[in-house]
Coordinates of C-alpha atoms in Angstrom, one line a residue:
X1 CA -41.0 -9.7 -109.5
X2 CA -38.8 -12.7 -110.1
X3 CA -35.8 -10.4 -110.4
X4 CA -36.6 -8.6 -107.2
X5 CA -37.1 -11.8 -105.3
X6 CA -33.9 -13.3 -106.6
X7 CA -31.9 -10.2 -105.6
X8 CA -33.7 -10.1 -102.2
X9 CA -32.8 -13.7 -101.6
X10 CA -29.1 -13.2 -102.4
X11 CA -28.6 -10.0 -100.4
X12 CA -30.7 -11.3 -97.4
X13 CA -28.8 -14.6 -97.3
X14 CA -25.4 -13.0 -97.3
X15 CA -26.5 -10.4 -94.7
X16 CA -28.0 -13.1 -92.4
X17 CA -24.8 -15.2 -92.7
X18 CA -22.6 -12.3 -91.7
X19 CA -24.8 -11.4 -88.7
X20 CA -24.8 -15.0 -87.4
X21 CA -21.0 -15.1 -87.8
X22 CA -20.8 -12.0 -85.6
X23 CA -23.0 -13.7 -83.1
X24 CA -20.6 -16.6 -83.0
X25 CA -17.8 -14.2 -82.6
X26 CA -19.3 -12.9 -79.4
X27 CA -18.8 -16.3 -77.8
X28 CA -15.1 -16.3 -78.7
X29 CA -14.1 -13.1 -76.9
X30 CA -11.6 -13.9 -74.2
X31 CA -12.5 -12.7 -70.7
X32 CA -9.7 -11.1 -68.7
X33 CA -9.0 -11.5 -65.0
X34 CA -7.6 -9.1 -62.4
X35 CA -4.2 -7.6 -63.1
X36 CA -1.8 -7.3 -60.2
X37 CA -0.6 -3.8 -59.2
X38 CA 3.1 -4.7 -60.0
X39 CA 2.4 -5.3 -63.6
X40 CA 0.1 -2.3 -64.2
X41 CA 1.6 0.1 -66.8
X42 CA 1.4 3.9 -66.7
X43 CA -1.6 5.2 -68.7
X44 CA -2.6 8.5 -70.2
X45 CA -6.3 9.3 -70.6
X46 CA -7.0 11.8 -73.4
X47 CA -10.3 13.6 -73.6
X48 CA -10.8 15.9 -76.6
X49 CA -13.1 18.7 -75.8
X50 CA -14.9 21.6 -77.5
X51 CA -17.6 23.6 -75.7
X52 CA -18.1 21.0 -73.0
X53 CA -18.5 23.2 -69.9
X54 CA -21.7 21.3 -68.9
X55 CA -19.8 17.9 -68.9
X56 CA -16.3 18.7 -67.6
X57 CA -17.0 18.3 -63.9
X58 CA -18.8 15.0 -64.3
X59 CA -16.2 13.4 -66.6
X60 CA -13.3 14.6 -64.4
X61 CA -15.0 13.1 -61.4
X62 CA -15.3 9.7 -63.1
X63 CA -11.6 9.8 -64.2
X64 CA -10.3 11.0 -60.9
X65 CA -12.0 8.2 -58.9
X66 CA -10.6 5.2 -60.8
X67 CA -9.4 2.3 -58.8
X68 CA -6.1 2.3 -60.8
X69 CA -3.0 3.5 -58.9
X70 CA -3.1 7.4 -59.1
X71 CA 0.7 7.7 -59.6
X72 CA 0.3 5.7 -62.9
X73 CA -2.6 7.8 -64.3
X74 CA -2.3 11.0 -66.3
X75 CA -5.4 12.8 -67.6
X76 CA -5.1 15.2 -70.5
X77 CA -8.0 17.4 -71.6
X78 CA -7.2 18.6 -75.2
X79 CA -9.2 21.7 -76.0
X80 CA -10.3 22.4 -79.6
X81 CA -10.8 26.2 -79.5
X82 CA -13.8 26.1 -77.1
X83 CA -16.0 29.3 -77.1
X84 CA -17.5 28.7 -73.7
X85 CA -15.8 28.5 -70.3
X86 CA -14.5 24.9 -70.8
X87 CA -10.9 25.9 -70.5
X88 CA -11.5 27.9 -67.3
X89 CA -13.2 24.9 -65.6
X90 CA -10.3 22.6 -66.6
X91 CA -7.7 25.0 -65.4
X92 CA -9.4 25.2 -62.0
X93 CA -9.4 21.5 -61.8
X94 CA -5.8 21.3 -62.8
X95 CA -4.9 23.5 -59.8
X96 CA -6.6 21.1 -57.5
X97 CA -5.5 17.8 -59.1
X98 CA -2.0 17.1 -60.2
X99 CA -3.2 14.2 -62.4
X100 CA -4.9 16.7 -64.7
X101 CA -3.3 18.6 -67.6
X102 CA -4.9 21.0 -70.1
X103 CA -3.5 21.1 -73.7
X104 CA -4.8 24.1 -75.7
X105 CA -5.0 24.4 -79.4
X106 CA -2.6 27.1 -80.7
X107 CA -1.4 25.8 -84.1
X108 CA -4.5 26.8 -86.1
X109 CA -5.5 23.1 -86.7
X110 CA -9.1 22.4 -85.7
X111 CA -11.2 19.3 -85.2
X112 CA -11.3 16.3 -82.9
X113 CA -8.5 14.6 -84.8
X114 CA -6.1 17.5 -84.2
X115 CA -7.1 17.6 -80.5
X116 CA -6.3 13.9 -80.1
X117 CA -3.0 14.2 -81.7
X118 CA -1.9 17.1 -79.6
X119 CA -2.9 15.1 -76.5
X120 CA -1.0 12.0 -77.7
X121 CA 2.2 13.9 -78.3
X122 CA 2.1 15.3 -74.8
X123 CA 1.3 11.9 -73.2
X124 CA 3.8 10.4 -70.8
X125 CA 2.0 7.1 -70.3
X126 CA 2.9 3.8 -72.0
X127 CA -0.7 3.2 -72.8
X128 CA -3.2 5.7 -74.2
X129 CA -6.9 5.6 -73.4
X130 CA -9.4 7.9 -75.1
X131 CA -12.9 8.9 -74.2
X132 CA -15.3 11.8 -74.7
X133 CA -16.5 14.5 -72.3
X134 CA -20.1 13.3 -72.5
X135 CA -19.2 9.8 -71.4
X136 CA -19.4 8.2 -68.0
X137 CA -17.7 5.1 -66.6
X138 CA -17.3 3.2 -63.4
X139 CA -14.2 3.1 -61.1
X140 CA -12.9 -0.1 -62.7
X141 CA -12.8 1.3 -66.3
X142 CA -9.0 1.6 -66.6
X143 CA -8.4 -1.8 -65.0
X144 CA -10.9 -3.4 -67.4
X145 CA -9.2 -1.9 -70.5
X146 CA -5.5 -2.4 -69.4
X147 CA -6.0 -6.1 -68.5
X148 CA -6.1 -6.9 -72.2
X149 CA -2.6 -5.5 -72.7
X150 CA -1.2 -7.3 -69.6
X151 CA -2.8 -10.7 -70.2
X152 CA -3.3 -11.0 -74.0
X153 CA -0.4 -9.0 -75.3
X154 CA -2.7 -6.6 -77.2
X155 CA -1.4 -3.4 -78.7
X156 CA -4.9 -2.1 -79.4
X157 CA -8.0 -2.6 -77.3
X158 CA -11.6 -1.9 -78.4
X159 CA -13.7 -0.9 -75.4
X160 CA -17.5 -1.5 -75.1
X161 CA -19.8 1.6 -75.4
X162 CA -23.5 1.8 -74.7
X163 CA -26.2 4.5 -75.0
X164 CA -28.4 4.4 -71.9
X165 CA -32.1 5.0 -72.8
X166 CA -33.9 7.8 -70.9
X167 CA -36.8 5.8 -69.4
X168 CA -39.4 4.8 -71.9
X169 CA -38.7 7.7 -74.3
X170 CA -39.1 6.2 -77.8
X171 CA -36.4 8.3 -79.5
X172 CA -33.8 7.5 -76.8
X173 CA -34.8 3.8 -76.9
X174 CA -34.3 3.8 -80.7
X175 CA -30.8 5.3 -80.2
X176 CA -30.0 2.7 -77.5
X177 CA -30.9 -0.3 -79.6
X178 CA -29.4 1.1 -82.8
X179 CA -26.1 1.6 -80.9
X180 CA -26.4 -1.8 -79.4
X181 CA -26.4 -3.2 -82.9
X182 CA -23.2 -1.3 -83.7
X183 CA -21.6 -2.5 -80.5
X184 CA -22.6 -6.1 -81.2
X185 CA -21.0 -5.9 -84.6
X186 CA -17.9 -4.3 -83.1
X187 CA -17.5 -7.0 -80.4
X188 CA -18.5 -9.9 -82.7
X189 CA -16.1 -9.0 -85.5
X190 CA -13.3 -8.6 -83.0
X191 CA -14.1 -12.1 -81.6
X192 CA -13.7 -13.5 -85.1
X193 CA -10.3 -11.9 -85.4
X194 CA -11.4 -9.4 -88.0
X195 CA -12.5 -6.2 -86.2
X196 CA -14.4 -3.9 -88.4
X197 CA -15.4 -1.1 -86.0
X198 CA -14.3 0.7 -82.9
X199 CA -15.3 3.9 -81.1
X200 CA -13.0 6.7 -79.8
X201 CA -15.3 7.0 -76.8
X202 CA -13.6 3.9 -75.4
X203 CA -10.4 3.0 -77.0
X204 CA -6.9 2.0 -75.8
X205 CA -3.6 1.5 -77.6
X206 CA 0.1 1.7 -76.8
X207 CA 1.8 5.0 -77.6
X208 CA 4.5 3.0 -79.4
X209 CA 2.0 1.5 -81.8
X210 CA 0.5 4.9 -82.5
X211 CA 3.9 6.4 -83.3
X212 CA 4.5 3.5 -85.7
X213 CA 1.4 4.0 -87.8
X214 CA 0.6 7.7 -87.4
X215 CA 2.1 8.6 -90.7
X216 CA -0.1 6.1 -92.5
X217 CA -3.4 7.7 -91.2
X218 CA -5.5 9.8 -93.6
X219 CA -4.7 13.5 -93.6
X220 CA -6.8 16.5 -92.7
X221 CA -9.3 15.8 -95.5
X222 CA -11.1 13.8 -92.8
X223 CA -11.8 16.0 -89.8
X224 CA -12.5 13.0 -87.5
X225 CA -12.3 9.3 -87.7
X226 CA -8.9 8.6 -86.2
X227 CA -10.4 5.8 -84.2
X228 CA -11.4 3.7 -87.3
X229 CA -8.4 4.8 -89.3
X230 CA -6.1 3.8 -86.5
X231 CA -7.8 0.4 -86.1
X232 CA -7.3 -0.3 -89.8
X233 CA -3.7 0.8 -89.7
X234 CA -3.0 -1.5 -86.7
X235 CA -4.7 -4.4 -88.6
X236 CA -2.5 -3.8 -91.6
X237 CA 0.6 -4.0 -89.3
X238 CA -0.7 -7.3 -87.9
X239 CA -0.9 -5.9 -84.4
X240 CA -2.9 -7.9 -81.7
X241 CA -6.3 -6.4 -81.3
X242 CA -8.7 -7.4 -78.5
X243 CA -12.2 -6.5 -77.3
X244 CA -12.4 -5.7 -73.6
X245 CA -15.0 -8.2 -72.3
X246 CA -15.4 -6.8 -68.9
X247 CA -18.4 -5.2 -67.5
X248 CA -16.2 -2.7 -65.7
X249 CA -14.8 -1.5 -69.0
X250 CA -18.2 -0.3 -70.4
X251 CA -18.4 3.4 -71.1
X252 CA -21.9 4.9 -71.1
X253 CA -23.1 7.9 -73.0
X254 CA -26.5 9.6 -73.3
X255 CA -28.6 9.8 -76.4
X256 CA -28.7 13.0 -78.4
X257 CA -31.6 15.3 -77.8
X258 CA -33.2 15.7 -81.3
X259 CA -33.5 13.8 -84.6
X260 CA -31.4 16.3 -86.6
X261 CA -28.5 16.1 -84.3
X262 CA -28.7 12.3 -84.4
X263 CA -28.8 12.2 -88.2
X264 CA -25.9 14.7 -88.5
X265 CA -23.8 12.6 -86.1
X266 CA -24.4 9.4 -88.1
X267 CA -23.9 11.2 -91.4
X268 CA -20.4 12.3 -90.1
X269 CA -19.7 8.6 -89.4
X270 CA -20.9 7.5 -92.8
X271 CA -18.9 10.3 -94.5
X272 CA -15.6 8.6 -93.4
X273 CA -16.4 5.6 -95.6
X274 CA -14.3 6.9 -98.5
X275 CA -11.2 6.8 -96.4
X276 CA -11.6 3.1 -95.4
X277 CA -9.0 0.8 -96.9
X278 CA -9.8 -2.3 -94.9
X279 CA -11.7 -5.0 -97.0
X280 CA -13.7 -6.5 -94.1
X281 CA -14.9 -3.1 -92.9
X282 CA -15.9 -2.0 -96.4
X283 CA -17.7 -5.2 -97.2
X284 CA -19.7 -5.3 -94.0
X285 CA -20.8 -1.6 -94.6
X286 CA -21.8 -2.4 -98.2
X287 CA -23.8 -5.5 -97.4
X288 CA -25.6 -3.7 -94.5
X289 CA -26.4 -0.8 -96.8
X290 CA -27.7 -3.1 -99.5
X291 CA -29.8 -5.0 -97.0
X292 CA -31.5 -1.8 -95.8
X293 CA -31.8 -0.4 -99.4
X294 CA -33.5 -3.7 -100.4
X295 CA -36.1 -3.3 -97.6
X296 CA -36.8 0.3 -98.6
X297 CA -37.2 -0.5 -102.4
X298 CA -39.3 -3.6 -101.9
X299 CA -41.5 -1.8 -99.3
X300 CA -42.3 1.1 -101.7
X301 CA -42.7 -1.3 -104.6
X302 CA -45.2 -3.2 -102.6
X303 CA -47.2 -0.1 -102.0
X304 CA -47.4 0.6 -105.8
X305 CA -47.6 -3.0 -106.9
X306 CA -49.4 -5.4 -104.4
X307 CA -47.8 -8.4 -106.1
X308 CA -44.4 -7.2 -104.9
X309 CA -45.0 -8.2 -101.2
X310 CA -43.1 -11.4 -101.5
X311 CA -39.6 -9.8 -101.9
X312 CA -40.3 -7.4 -99.0
X313 CA -41.6 -10.1 -96.6
X314 CA -38.7 -12.4 -97.5
X315 CA -36.1 -9.8 -96.7
X316 CA -37.9 -8.6 -93.6
X317 CA -38.4 -12.1 -92.2
X318 CA -34.7 -13.0 -92.8
X319 CA -33.4 -9.8 -91.3
X320 CA -35.6 -9.7 -88.2
X321 CA -34.6 -13.0 -86.5
X322 CA -30.9 -12.8 -87.4
X323 CA -30.7 -9.3 -86.0
X324 CA -32.6 -10.3 -82.9
X325 CA -30.3 -13.3 -82.2
X326 CA -27.3 -11.0 -82.4
X327 CA -28.8 -8.3 -80.2
X328 CA -30.1 -10.7 -77.6
X329 CA -26.7 -12.3 -77.3
X330 CA -25.0 -8.9 -77.0
X331 CA -27.4 -7.6 -74.4
X332 CA -26.4 -10.4 -72.0
X333 CA -23.2 -8.3 -71.7
X334 CA -24.5 -4.7 -72.0
X335 CA -27.7 -5.4 -70.0
X336 CA -29.7 -2.4 -71.3
X337 CA -33.1 -2.5 -69.7
X338 CA -36.2 -2.9 -72.0
X339 CA -34.5 -2.2 -75.3
X340 CA -35.3 -5.5 -76.9
X341 CA -39.0 -4.9 -76.5
X342 CA -38.6 -2.0 -78.9
X343 CA -36.7 -4.1 -81.5
X344 CA -39.6 -4.9 -84.0
X345 CA -40.5 -1.2 -84.4
X346 CA -36.8 -0.2 -84.6
X347 CA -36.4 -2.8 -87.4
X348 CA -39.1 -1.0 -89.5
X349 CA -37.7 2.4 -88.8
X350 CA -34.0 1.5 -89.4
X351 CA -34.0 1.3 -93.2
X352 CA -35.5 4.8 -93.4
X353 CA -32.9 6.2 -91.0
X354 CA -30.1 4.5 -93.0
X355 CA -31.4 6.0 -96.2
X356 CA -31.5 9.5 -94.8
X357 CA -28.1 9.2 -93.2
X358 CA -26.5 8.1 -96.5
X359 CA -28.1 10.9 -98.4
X360 CA -27.0 13.5 -95.8
X361 CA -23.4 12.2 -95.8
X362 CA -23.3 12.8 -99.6
X363 CA -25.3 16.0 -100.0
X364 CA -25.1 17.9 -96.7
X365 CA -22.3 19.6 -94.9
X366 CA -22.0 18.4 -91.4
X367 CA -22.0 20.5 -88.2
X368 CA -20.0 19.4 -85.2
X369 CA -19.9 21.5 -82.0
X370 CA -20.9 24.7 -83.9
X371 CA -18.4 24.1 -86.7
X372 CA -19.0 22.8 -90.2
X373 CA -17.0 19.8 -91.2

């Protein structure tokens, strides 16, 4: 038991220190102001799509009703061999709105990564913004993201993303608070000057920057992950990276409908770990994984050997308050209703979900939009 306790103390202490550093990083993020029309650059929004017929109208409506000058906005839907009527819907919209363009896959390369690249090569804008078809944003989204380029000389901007819970549904509430923790780490690490995460659902970068680093991104052995790989490539080039601290810049998405879809999604994310070359990102992922593995092992050891309760209680009582302080601080920005009430239960479930996700990322083939990856 002394060995278990010693290991628990060490891992829990390092974990808590990192989490509290991220909380401090949240307070350091610079807030942008309003950018004047004269200084606003031309932007291209790229939306990779595959079988998104049920989302196309809604996301197009969000993007077409931005406050940004219309003559400076280009919207590209890049289709990845959709099997439904996604292309037909987009083509109809393109006839009605000159801002819209459809790029269709015709080179045999499949996957979200290839769809993004096709869109970027076609982009005419100085700045590239990426999002997903199942996302929704307010009319100030482009302004909120672009301000970081104009006022802070950024070349890469990490946008805030939130999952909106569906009322008091427990599964959607868990997804919301789990994603809030990822968003808090994303923002906090960026505030410290060492960003470790980003999300292609809300990302912006200069096309010039992408062209400089595109040949240094991992190849097709990773079917997705260009968001994280691009972040790490820009960090290596010492480019200025900022987090968009503007409520208008928040992109909202809905929770997935069932547990297996959720686990497969997270397993896809975890499966990209082998391609990460950034030390900060790798270390944060390893420490978080060890923390949750420690909770799992000490919990089951406690069930078999009652005297093992001390390592579990120590780890749990260190993780609980440090996580809560980070999430509470982050939620002053994201303002997700009611999620913090669900926090204690989510903390108990979280190590189990992490264990399943890691196992699936290693053992199971992943399915994305009807295609195995």
